[in-house]
PDB file of C-alpha atoms in Angstrom:
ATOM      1  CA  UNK A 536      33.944   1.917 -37.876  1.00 53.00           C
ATOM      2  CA  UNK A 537      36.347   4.785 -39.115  1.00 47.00           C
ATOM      3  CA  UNK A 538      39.286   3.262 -37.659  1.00 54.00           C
ATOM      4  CA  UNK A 539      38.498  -0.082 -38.387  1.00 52.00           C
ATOM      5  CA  UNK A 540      37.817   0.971 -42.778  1.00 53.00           C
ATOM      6  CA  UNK A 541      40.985   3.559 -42.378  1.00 51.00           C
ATOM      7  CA  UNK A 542      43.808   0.124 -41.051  1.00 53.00           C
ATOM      8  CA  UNK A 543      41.240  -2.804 -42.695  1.00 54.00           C
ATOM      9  CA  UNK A 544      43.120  -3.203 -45.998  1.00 58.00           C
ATOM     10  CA  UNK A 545      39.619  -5.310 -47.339  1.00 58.00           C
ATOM     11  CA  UNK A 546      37.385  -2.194 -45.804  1.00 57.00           C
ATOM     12  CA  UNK A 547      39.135  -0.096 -48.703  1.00 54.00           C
ATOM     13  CA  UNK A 548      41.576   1.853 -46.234  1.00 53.00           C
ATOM     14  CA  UNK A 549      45.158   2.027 -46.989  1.00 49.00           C
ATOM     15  CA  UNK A 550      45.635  -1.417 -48.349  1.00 52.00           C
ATOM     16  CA  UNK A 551      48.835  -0.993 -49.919  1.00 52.00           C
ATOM     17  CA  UNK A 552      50.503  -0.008 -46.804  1.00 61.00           C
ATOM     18  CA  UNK A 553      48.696  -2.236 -44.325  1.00 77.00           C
ATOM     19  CA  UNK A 554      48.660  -6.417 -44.564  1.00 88.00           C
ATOM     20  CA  UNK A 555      46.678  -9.271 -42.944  1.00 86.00           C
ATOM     21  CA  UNK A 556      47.134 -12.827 -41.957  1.00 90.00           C
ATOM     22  CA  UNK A 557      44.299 -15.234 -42.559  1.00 90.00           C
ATOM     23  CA  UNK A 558      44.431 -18.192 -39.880  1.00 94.00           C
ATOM     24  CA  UNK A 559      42.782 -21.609 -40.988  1.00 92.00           C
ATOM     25  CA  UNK A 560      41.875 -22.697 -38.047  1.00 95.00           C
ATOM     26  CA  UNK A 561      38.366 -23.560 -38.491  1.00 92.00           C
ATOM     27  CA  UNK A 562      38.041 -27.177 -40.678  1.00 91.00           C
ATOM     28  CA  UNK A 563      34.263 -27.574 -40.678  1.00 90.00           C
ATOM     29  CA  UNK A 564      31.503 -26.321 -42.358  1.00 94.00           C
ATOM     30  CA  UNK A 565      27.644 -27.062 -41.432  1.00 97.00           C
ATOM     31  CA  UNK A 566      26.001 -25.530 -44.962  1.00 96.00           C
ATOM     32  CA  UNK A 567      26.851 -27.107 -48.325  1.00 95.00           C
ATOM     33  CA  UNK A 568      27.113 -24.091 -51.016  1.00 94.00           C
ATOM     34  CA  UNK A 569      26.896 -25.609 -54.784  1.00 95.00           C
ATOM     35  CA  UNK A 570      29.597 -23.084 -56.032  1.00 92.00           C
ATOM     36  CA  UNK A 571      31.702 -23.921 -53.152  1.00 87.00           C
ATOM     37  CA  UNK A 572      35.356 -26.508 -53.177  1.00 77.00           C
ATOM     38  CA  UNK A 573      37.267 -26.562 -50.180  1.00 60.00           C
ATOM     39  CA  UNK A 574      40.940 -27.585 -50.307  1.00 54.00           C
ATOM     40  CA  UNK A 575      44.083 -28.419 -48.984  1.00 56.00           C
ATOM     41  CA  UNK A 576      46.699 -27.620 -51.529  1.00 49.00           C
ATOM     42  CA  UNK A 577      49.419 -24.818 -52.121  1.00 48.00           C
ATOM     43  CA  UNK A 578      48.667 -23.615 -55.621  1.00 48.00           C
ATOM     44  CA  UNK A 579      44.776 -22.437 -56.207  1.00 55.00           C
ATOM     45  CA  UNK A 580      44.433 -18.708 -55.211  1.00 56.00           C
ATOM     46  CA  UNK A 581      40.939 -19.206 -53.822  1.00 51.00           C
ATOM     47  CA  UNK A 582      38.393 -18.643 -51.068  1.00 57.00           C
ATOM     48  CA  UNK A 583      38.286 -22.277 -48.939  1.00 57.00           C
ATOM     49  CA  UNK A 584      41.557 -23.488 -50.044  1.00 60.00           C
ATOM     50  CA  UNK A 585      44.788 -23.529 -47.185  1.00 66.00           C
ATOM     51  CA  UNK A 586      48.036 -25.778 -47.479  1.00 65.00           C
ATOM     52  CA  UNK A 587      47.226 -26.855 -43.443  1.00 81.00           C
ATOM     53  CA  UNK A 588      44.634 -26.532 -40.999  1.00 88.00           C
ATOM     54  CA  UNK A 589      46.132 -24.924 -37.833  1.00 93.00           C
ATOM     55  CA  UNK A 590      45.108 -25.324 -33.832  1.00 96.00           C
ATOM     56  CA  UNK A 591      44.551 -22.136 -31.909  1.00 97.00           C
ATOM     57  CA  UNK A 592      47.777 -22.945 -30.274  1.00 96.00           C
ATOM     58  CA  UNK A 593      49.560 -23.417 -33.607  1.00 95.00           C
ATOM     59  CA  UNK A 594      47.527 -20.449 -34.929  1.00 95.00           C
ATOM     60  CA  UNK A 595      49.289 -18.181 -32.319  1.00 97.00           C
ATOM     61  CA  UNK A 596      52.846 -19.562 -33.366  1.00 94.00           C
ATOM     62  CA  UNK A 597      52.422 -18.190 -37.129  1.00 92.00           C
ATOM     63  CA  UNK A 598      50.991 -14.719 -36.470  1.00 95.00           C
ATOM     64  CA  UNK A 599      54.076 -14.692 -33.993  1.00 95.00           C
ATOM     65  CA  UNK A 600      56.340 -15.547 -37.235  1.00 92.00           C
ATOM     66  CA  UNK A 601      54.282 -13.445 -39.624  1.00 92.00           C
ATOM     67  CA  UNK A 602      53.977 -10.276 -37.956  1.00 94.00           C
ATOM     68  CA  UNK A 603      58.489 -10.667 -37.620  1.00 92.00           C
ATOM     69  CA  UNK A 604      58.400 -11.233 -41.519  1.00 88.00           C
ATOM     70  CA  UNK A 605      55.292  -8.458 -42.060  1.00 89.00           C
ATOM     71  CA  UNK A 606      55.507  -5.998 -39.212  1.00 90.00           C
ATOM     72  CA  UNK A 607      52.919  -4.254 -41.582  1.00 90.00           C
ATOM     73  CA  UNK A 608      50.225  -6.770 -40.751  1.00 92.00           C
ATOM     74  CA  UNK A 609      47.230  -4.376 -38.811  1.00 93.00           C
ATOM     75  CA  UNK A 610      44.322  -7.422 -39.407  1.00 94.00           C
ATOM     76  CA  UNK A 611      44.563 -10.888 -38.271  1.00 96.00           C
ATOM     77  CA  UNK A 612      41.625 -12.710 -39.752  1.00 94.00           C
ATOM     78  CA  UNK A 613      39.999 -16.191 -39.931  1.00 95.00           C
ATOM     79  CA  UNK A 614      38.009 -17.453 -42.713  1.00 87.00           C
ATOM     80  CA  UNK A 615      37.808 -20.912 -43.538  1.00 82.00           C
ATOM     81  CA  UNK A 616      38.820 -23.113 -44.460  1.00 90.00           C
ATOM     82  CA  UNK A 617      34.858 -23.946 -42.689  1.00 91.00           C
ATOM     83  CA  UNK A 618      32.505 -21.668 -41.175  1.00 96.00           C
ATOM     84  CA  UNK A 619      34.410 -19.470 -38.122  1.00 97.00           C
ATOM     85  CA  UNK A 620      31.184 -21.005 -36.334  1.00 98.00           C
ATOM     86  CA  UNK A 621      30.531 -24.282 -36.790  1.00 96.00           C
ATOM     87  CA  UNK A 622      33.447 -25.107 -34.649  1.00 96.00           C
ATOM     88  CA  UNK A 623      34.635 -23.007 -31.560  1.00 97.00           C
ATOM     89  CA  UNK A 624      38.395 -22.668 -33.053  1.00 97.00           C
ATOM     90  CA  UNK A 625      38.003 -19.256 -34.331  1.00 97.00           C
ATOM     91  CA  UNK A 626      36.756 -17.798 -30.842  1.00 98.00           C
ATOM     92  CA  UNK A 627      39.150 -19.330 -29.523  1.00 98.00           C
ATOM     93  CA  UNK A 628      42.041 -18.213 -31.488  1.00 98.00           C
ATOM     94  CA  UNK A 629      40.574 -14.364 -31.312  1.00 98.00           C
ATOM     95  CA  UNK A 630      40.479 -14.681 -27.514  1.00 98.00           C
ATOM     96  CA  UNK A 631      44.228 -15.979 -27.643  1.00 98.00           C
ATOM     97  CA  UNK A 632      44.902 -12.937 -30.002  1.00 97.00           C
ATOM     98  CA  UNK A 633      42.940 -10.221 -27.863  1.00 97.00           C
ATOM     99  CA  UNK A 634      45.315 -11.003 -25.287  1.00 97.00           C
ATOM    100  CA  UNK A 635      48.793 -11.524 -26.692  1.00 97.00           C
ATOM    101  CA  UNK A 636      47.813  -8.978 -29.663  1.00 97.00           C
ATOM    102  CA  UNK A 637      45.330  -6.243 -28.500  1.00 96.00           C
ATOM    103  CA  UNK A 638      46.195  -3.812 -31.075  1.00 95.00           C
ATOM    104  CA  UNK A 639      45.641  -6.268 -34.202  1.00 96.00           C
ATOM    105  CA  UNK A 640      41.861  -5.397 -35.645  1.00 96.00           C
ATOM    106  CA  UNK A 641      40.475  -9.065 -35.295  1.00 97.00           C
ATOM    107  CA  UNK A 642      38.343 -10.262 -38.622  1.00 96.00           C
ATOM    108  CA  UNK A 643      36.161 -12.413 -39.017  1.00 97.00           C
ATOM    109  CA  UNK A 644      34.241 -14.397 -42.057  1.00 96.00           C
ATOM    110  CA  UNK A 645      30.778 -17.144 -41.573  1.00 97.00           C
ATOM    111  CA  UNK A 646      28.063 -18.247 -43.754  1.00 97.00           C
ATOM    112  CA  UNK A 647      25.683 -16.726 -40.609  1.00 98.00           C
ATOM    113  CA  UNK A 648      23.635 -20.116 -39.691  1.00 98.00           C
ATOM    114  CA  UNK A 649      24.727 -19.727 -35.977  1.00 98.00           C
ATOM    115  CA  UNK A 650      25.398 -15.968 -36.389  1.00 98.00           C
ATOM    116  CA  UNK A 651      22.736 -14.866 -34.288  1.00 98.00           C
ATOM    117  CA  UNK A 652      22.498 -17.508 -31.088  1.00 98.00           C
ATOM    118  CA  UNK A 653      26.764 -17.228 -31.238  1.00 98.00           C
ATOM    119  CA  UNK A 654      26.260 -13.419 -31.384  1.00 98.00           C
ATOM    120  CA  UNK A 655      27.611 -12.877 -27.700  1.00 98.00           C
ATOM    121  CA  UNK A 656      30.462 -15.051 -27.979  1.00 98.00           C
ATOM    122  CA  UNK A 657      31.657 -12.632 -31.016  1.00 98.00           C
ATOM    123  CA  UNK A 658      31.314  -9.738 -29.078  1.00 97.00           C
ATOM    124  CA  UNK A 659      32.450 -11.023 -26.046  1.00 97.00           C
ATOM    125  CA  UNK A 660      36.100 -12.123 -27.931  1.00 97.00           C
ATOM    126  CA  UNK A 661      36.631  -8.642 -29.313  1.00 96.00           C
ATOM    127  CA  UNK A 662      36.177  -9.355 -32.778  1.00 97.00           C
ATOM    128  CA  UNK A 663      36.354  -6.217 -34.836  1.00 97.00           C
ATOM    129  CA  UNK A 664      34.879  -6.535 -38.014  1.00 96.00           C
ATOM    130  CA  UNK A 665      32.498  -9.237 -39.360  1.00 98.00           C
ATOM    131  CA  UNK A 666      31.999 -10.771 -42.902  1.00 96.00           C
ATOM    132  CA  UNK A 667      28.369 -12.336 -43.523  1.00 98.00           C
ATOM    133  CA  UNK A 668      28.254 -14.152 -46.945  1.00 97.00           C
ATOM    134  CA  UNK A 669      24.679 -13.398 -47.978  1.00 98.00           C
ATOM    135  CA  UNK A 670      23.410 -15.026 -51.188  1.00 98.00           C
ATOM    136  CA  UNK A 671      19.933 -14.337 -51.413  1.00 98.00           C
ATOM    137  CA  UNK A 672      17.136 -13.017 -49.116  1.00 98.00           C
ATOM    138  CA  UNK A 673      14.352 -14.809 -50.767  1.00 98.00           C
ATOM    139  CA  UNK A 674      14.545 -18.342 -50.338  1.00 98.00           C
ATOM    140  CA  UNK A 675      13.704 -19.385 -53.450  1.00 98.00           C
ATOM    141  CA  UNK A 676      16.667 -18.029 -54.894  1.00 98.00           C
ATOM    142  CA  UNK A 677      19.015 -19.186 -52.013  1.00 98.00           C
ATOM    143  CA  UNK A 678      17.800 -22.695 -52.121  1.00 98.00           C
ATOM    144  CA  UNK A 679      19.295 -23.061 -55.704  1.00 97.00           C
ATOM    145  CA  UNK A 680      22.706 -22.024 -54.230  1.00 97.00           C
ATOM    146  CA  UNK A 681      22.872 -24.181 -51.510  1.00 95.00           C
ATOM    147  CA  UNK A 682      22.353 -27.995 -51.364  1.00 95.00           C
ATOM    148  CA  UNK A 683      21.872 -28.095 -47.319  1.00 97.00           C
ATOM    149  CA  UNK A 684      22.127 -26.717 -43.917  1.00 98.00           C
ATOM    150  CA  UNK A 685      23.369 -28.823 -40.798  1.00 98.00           C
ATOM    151  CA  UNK A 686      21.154 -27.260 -38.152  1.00 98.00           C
ATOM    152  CA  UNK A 687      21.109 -28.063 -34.822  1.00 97.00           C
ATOM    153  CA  UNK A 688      21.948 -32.042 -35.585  1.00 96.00           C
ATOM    154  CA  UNK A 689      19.271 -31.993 -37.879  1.00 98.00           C
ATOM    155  CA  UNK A 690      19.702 -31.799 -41.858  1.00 98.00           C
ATOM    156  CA  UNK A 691      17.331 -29.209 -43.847  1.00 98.00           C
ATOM    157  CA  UNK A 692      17.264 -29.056 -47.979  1.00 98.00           C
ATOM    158  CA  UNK A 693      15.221 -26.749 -50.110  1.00 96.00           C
ATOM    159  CA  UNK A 694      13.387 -23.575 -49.375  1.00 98.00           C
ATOM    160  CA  UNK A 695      13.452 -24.776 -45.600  1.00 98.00           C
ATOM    161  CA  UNK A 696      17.254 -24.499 -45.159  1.00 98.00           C
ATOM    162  CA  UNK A 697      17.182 -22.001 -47.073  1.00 98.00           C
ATOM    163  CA  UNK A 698      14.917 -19.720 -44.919  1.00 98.00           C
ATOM    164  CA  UNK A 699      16.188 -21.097 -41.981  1.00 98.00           C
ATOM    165  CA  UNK A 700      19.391 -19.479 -42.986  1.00 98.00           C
ATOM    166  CA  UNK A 701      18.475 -16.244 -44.149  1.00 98.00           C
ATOM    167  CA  UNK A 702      16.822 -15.226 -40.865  1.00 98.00           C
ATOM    168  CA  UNK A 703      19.247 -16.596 -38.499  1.00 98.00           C
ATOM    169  CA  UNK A 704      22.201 -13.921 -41.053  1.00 98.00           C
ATOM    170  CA  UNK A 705      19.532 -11.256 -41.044  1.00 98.00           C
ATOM    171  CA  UNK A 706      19.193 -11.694 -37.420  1.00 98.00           C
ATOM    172  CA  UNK A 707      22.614 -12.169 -36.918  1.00 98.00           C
ATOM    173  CA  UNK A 708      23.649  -9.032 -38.957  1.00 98.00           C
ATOM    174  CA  UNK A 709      21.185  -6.869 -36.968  1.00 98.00           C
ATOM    175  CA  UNK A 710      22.880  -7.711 -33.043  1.00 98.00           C
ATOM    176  CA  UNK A 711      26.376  -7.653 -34.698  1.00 98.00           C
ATOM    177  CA  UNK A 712      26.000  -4.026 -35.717  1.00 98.00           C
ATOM    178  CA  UNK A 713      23.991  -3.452 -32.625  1.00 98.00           C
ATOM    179  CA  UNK A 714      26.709  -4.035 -30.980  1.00 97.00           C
ATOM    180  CA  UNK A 715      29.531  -1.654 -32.662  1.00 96.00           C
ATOM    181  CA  UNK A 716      31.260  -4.162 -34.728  1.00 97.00           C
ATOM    182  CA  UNK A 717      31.782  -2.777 -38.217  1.00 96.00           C
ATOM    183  CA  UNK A 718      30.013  -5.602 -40.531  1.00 97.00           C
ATOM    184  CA  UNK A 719      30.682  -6.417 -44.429  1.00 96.00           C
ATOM    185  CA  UNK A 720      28.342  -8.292 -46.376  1.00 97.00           C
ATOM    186  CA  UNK A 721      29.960 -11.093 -49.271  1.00 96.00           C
ATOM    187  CA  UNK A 722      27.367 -11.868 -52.244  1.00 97.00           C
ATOM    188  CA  UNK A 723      28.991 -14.751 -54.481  1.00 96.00           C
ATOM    189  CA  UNK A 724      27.393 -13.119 -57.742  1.00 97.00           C
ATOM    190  CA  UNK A 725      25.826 -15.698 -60.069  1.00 98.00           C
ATOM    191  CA  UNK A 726      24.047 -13.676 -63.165  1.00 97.00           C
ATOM    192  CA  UNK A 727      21.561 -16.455 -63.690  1.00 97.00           C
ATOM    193  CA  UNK A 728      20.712 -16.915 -60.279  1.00 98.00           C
ATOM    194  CA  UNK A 729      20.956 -13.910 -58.204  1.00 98.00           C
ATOM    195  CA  UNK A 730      21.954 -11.518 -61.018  1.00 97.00           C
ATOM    196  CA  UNK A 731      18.490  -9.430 -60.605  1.00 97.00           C
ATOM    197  CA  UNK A 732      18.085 -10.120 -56.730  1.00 98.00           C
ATOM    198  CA  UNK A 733      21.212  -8.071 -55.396  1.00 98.00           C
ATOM    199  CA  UNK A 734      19.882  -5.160 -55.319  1.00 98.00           C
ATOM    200  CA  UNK A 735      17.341  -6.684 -52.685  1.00 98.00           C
ATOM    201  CA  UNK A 736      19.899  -8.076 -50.726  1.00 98.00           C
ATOM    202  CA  UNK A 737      21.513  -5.050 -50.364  1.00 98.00           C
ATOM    203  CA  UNK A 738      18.807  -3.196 -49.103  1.00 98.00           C
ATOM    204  CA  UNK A 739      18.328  -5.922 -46.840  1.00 98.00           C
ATOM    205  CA  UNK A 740      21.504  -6.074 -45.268  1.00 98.00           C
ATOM    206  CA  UNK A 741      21.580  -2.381 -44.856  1.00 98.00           C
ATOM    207  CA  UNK A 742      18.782  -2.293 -43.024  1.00 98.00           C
ATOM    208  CA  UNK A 743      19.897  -4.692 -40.832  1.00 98.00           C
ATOM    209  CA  UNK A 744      23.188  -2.641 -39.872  1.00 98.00           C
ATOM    210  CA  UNK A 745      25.201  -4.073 -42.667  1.00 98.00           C
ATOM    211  CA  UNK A 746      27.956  -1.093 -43.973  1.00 97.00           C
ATOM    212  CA  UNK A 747      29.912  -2.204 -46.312  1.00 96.00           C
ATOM    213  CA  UNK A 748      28.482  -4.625 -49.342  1.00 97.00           C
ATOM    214  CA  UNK A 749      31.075  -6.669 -51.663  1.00 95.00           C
ATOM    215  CA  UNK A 750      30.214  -8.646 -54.921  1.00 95.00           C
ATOM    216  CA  UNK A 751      32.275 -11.852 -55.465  1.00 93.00           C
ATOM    217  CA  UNK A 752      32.144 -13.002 -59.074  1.00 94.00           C
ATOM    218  CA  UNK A 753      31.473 -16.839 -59.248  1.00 94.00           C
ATOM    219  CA  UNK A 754      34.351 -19.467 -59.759  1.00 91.00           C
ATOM    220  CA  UNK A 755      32.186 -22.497 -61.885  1.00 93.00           C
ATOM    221  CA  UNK A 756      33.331 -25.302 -59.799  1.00 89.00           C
ATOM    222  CA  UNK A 757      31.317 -27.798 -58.361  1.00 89.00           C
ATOM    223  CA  UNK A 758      27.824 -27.943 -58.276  1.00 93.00           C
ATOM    224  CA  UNK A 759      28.046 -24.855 -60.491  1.00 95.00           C
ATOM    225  CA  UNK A 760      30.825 -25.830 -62.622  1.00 94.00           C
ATOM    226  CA  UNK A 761      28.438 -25.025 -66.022  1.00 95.00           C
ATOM    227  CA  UNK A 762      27.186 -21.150 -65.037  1.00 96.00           C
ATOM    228  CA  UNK A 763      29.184 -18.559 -66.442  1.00 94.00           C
ATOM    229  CA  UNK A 764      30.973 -16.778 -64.197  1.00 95.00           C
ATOM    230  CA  UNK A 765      30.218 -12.757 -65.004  1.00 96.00           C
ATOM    231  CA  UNK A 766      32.065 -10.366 -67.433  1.00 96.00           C
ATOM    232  CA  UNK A 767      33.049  -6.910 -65.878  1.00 94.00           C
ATOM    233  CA  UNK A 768      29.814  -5.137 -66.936  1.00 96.00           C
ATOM    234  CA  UNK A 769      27.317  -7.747 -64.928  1.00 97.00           C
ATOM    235  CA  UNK A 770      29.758  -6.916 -62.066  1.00 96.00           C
ATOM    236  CA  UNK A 771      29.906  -2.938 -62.721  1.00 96.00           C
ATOM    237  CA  UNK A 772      25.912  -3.021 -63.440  1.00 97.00           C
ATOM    238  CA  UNK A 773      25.020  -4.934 -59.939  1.00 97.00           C
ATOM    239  CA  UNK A 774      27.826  -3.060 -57.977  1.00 97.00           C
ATOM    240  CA  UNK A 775      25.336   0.264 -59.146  1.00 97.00           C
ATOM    241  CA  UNK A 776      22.299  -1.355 -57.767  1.00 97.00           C
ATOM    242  CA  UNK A 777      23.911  -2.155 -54.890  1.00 98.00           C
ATOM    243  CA  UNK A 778      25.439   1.063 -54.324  1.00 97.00           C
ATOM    244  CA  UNK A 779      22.160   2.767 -53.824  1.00 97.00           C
ATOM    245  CA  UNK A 780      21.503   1.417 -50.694  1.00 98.00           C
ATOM    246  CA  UNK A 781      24.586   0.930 -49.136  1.00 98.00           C
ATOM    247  CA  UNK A 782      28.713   1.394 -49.666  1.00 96.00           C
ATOM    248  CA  UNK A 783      30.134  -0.863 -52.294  1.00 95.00           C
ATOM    249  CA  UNK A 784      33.780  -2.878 -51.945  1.00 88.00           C
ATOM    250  CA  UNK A 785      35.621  -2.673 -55.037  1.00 79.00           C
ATOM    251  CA  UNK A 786      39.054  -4.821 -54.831  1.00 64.00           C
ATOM    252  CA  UNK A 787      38.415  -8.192 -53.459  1.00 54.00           C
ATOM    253  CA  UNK A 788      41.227 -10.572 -54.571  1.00 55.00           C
ATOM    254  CA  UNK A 789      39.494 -14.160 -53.693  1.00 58.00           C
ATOM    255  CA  UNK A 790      42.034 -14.835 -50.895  1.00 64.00           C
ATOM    256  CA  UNK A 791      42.920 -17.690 -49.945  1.00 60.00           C
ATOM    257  CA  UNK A 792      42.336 -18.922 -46.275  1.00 62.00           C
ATOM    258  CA  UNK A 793      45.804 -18.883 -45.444  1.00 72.00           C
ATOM    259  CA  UNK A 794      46.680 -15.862 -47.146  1.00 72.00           C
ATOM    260  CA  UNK A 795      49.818 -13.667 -45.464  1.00 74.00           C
ATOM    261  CA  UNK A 796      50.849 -10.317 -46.341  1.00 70.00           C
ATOM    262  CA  UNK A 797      49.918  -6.874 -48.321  1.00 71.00           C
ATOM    263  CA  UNK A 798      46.697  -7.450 -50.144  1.00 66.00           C
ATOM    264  CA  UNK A 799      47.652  -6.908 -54.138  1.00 61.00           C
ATOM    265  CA  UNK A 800      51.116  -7.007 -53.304  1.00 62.00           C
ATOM    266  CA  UNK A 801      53.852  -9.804 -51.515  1.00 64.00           C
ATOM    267  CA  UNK A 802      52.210 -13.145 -49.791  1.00 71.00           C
ATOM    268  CA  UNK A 803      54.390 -14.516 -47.735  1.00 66.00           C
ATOM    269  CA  UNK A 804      52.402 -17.859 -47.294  1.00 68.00           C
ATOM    270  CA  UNK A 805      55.012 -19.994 -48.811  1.00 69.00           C
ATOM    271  CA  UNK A 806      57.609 -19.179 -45.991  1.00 73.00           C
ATOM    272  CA  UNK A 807      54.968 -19.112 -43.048  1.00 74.00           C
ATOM    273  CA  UNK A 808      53.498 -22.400 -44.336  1.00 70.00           C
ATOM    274  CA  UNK A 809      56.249 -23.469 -46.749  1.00 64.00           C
ATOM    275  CA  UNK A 810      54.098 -24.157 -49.316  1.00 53.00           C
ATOM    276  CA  UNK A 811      55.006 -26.158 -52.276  1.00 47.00           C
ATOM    277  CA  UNK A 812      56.236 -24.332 -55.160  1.00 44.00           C
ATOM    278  CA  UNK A 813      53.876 -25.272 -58.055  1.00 42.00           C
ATOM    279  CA  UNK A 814      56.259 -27.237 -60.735  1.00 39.00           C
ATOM    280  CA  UNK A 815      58.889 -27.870 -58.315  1.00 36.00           C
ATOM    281  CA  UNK A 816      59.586 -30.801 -55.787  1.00 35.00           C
ATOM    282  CA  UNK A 817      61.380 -27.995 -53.170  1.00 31.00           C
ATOM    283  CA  UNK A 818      59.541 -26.436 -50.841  1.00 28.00           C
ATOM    284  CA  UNK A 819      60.009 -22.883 -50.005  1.00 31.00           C
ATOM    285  CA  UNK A 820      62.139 -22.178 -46.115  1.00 30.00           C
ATOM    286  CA  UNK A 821      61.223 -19.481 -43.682  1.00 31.00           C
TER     287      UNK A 821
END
């Protein structure tokens, strides 16, 4: 855990000295969030947004070219542009990486519906750190963040997905830590949803092995478009609550899922990916 927070530049150590590379590699997702967009585009600085969706091969070919352009990078993550598990992509790509890269801290982000039955596969392809997105714990609440699961080939709505997929995270959460692997917990915060229910999820994360808790301020799009997203104080005032049950993340950045390069400071996503540069017809050359 130490080592992992001291060279993790999103567990608060030394992130303006240390970089990571997020690999898009997984293209599916089996939950539909109502606050969620996912793209393919080279402009929005976003969660679920990439300019490509790589293979585990291809995957391999840019942390190759990334970590010559960023020899700072310590973290090579995967988050999206799906879930890491609703595909077998990501475990793939981490095994590939375990052996070509053994030193790199390997990342990784789901939504936790197949945390806990894929719970051995994690472990078993070295993945470092873990990132749970936990929106609720009561169902009630979760079910107005969520529109569906995809479970098992079989489509749940309402309070049933809903609880379906808070016990397979909680679950999930519990082995993960069991196991060693540092775990973060992501809360999309949405004041007139699950403004007065953080403080219960952090308590319930934590006591599920959970060590590190981060508040994600809602982008209105979608489903979700009309909330508000919250002002600074909503954020400060559930970060408190939060913090007495477990350690709070303070400098998320909404990454994309293709981001490259010192968190706060240089992406180099538009020569890895040559992204398009927004007003121009050029593209940016590696």
């Amino acid at each position: 855990m130490s080592e992992t927070k001291s060279f993790h530049p999103c567990f608060g150590g030394n992130r303006n000295n240390t970089g990571r590379i997020h690999l898009p590699v997984s293209p599916g997702c089996n939950i539909s969030c109502k606050f969620c967009d996912r793209k393919i585009n080279d402009h929005e600085e976003r969660p679920g947004v990439t300019s490509q969706v790589l293979t585990p091969q291809e995957a391999m070919g840019v942390l190759e070219k990334a970590l010559k352009l960023c020899p700072e990078i310590t973290v090579a993550g995967i988050a999206g542009p799906g879930d890491t598990l609703a595909t077998d992509y990501a475990l793939e790509t981490f095994r590939l990486i375990r052996e070509k890269y053994p030193d790199l801290i390997k990342c990784m982000s789901t939504n936790g519906l197949l945390l806990s039955e894929r719970a051995e596969e994690i472990i078993e392809a070295g993945v470092d750190s873990l990132t749970v997105t936990v929106n609720g714990v009561d169902p009630e609440i979760e079910a107005k963040l969520n529109r569906l699961i995809i479970y098992h080939g079989k489509v749940y709505i309402g309070v049933e997905a809903a609880a379906i997929l808070i016990e397979n995270q909680l679950k999930g959460i519990e082995k993960i830590a069991a196991a060693g692997i540092t775990v973060k917990v992501n809360t999309v915060l949405v004041p007139n949803i699950n403004g007065e229910h953080i403080e219960d999820i952090a308590r319930a994360v934590k006591e599920r092995g959970a060590h590190i808790y981060n508040l994600i301020p809602l982008i209105p799009q979608s489903d979700l478009r009309n909330e508000e997203a919250p002002v600074c104080s909503q954020i400060e005032e559930a970060r408190a609550l939060a913090g007495k049950h477990i350690d709070v993340f303070r400098h998320c950045q909404h990454c994309r899922a293709d981001a490259v390069g010192l968190l706060g400071g240089k992406d180099y996503g538009d020569l890895i990916y040559q992204r398009r540069i927004v007003g121009s017809d050029t593209f940016s050359h590696g």
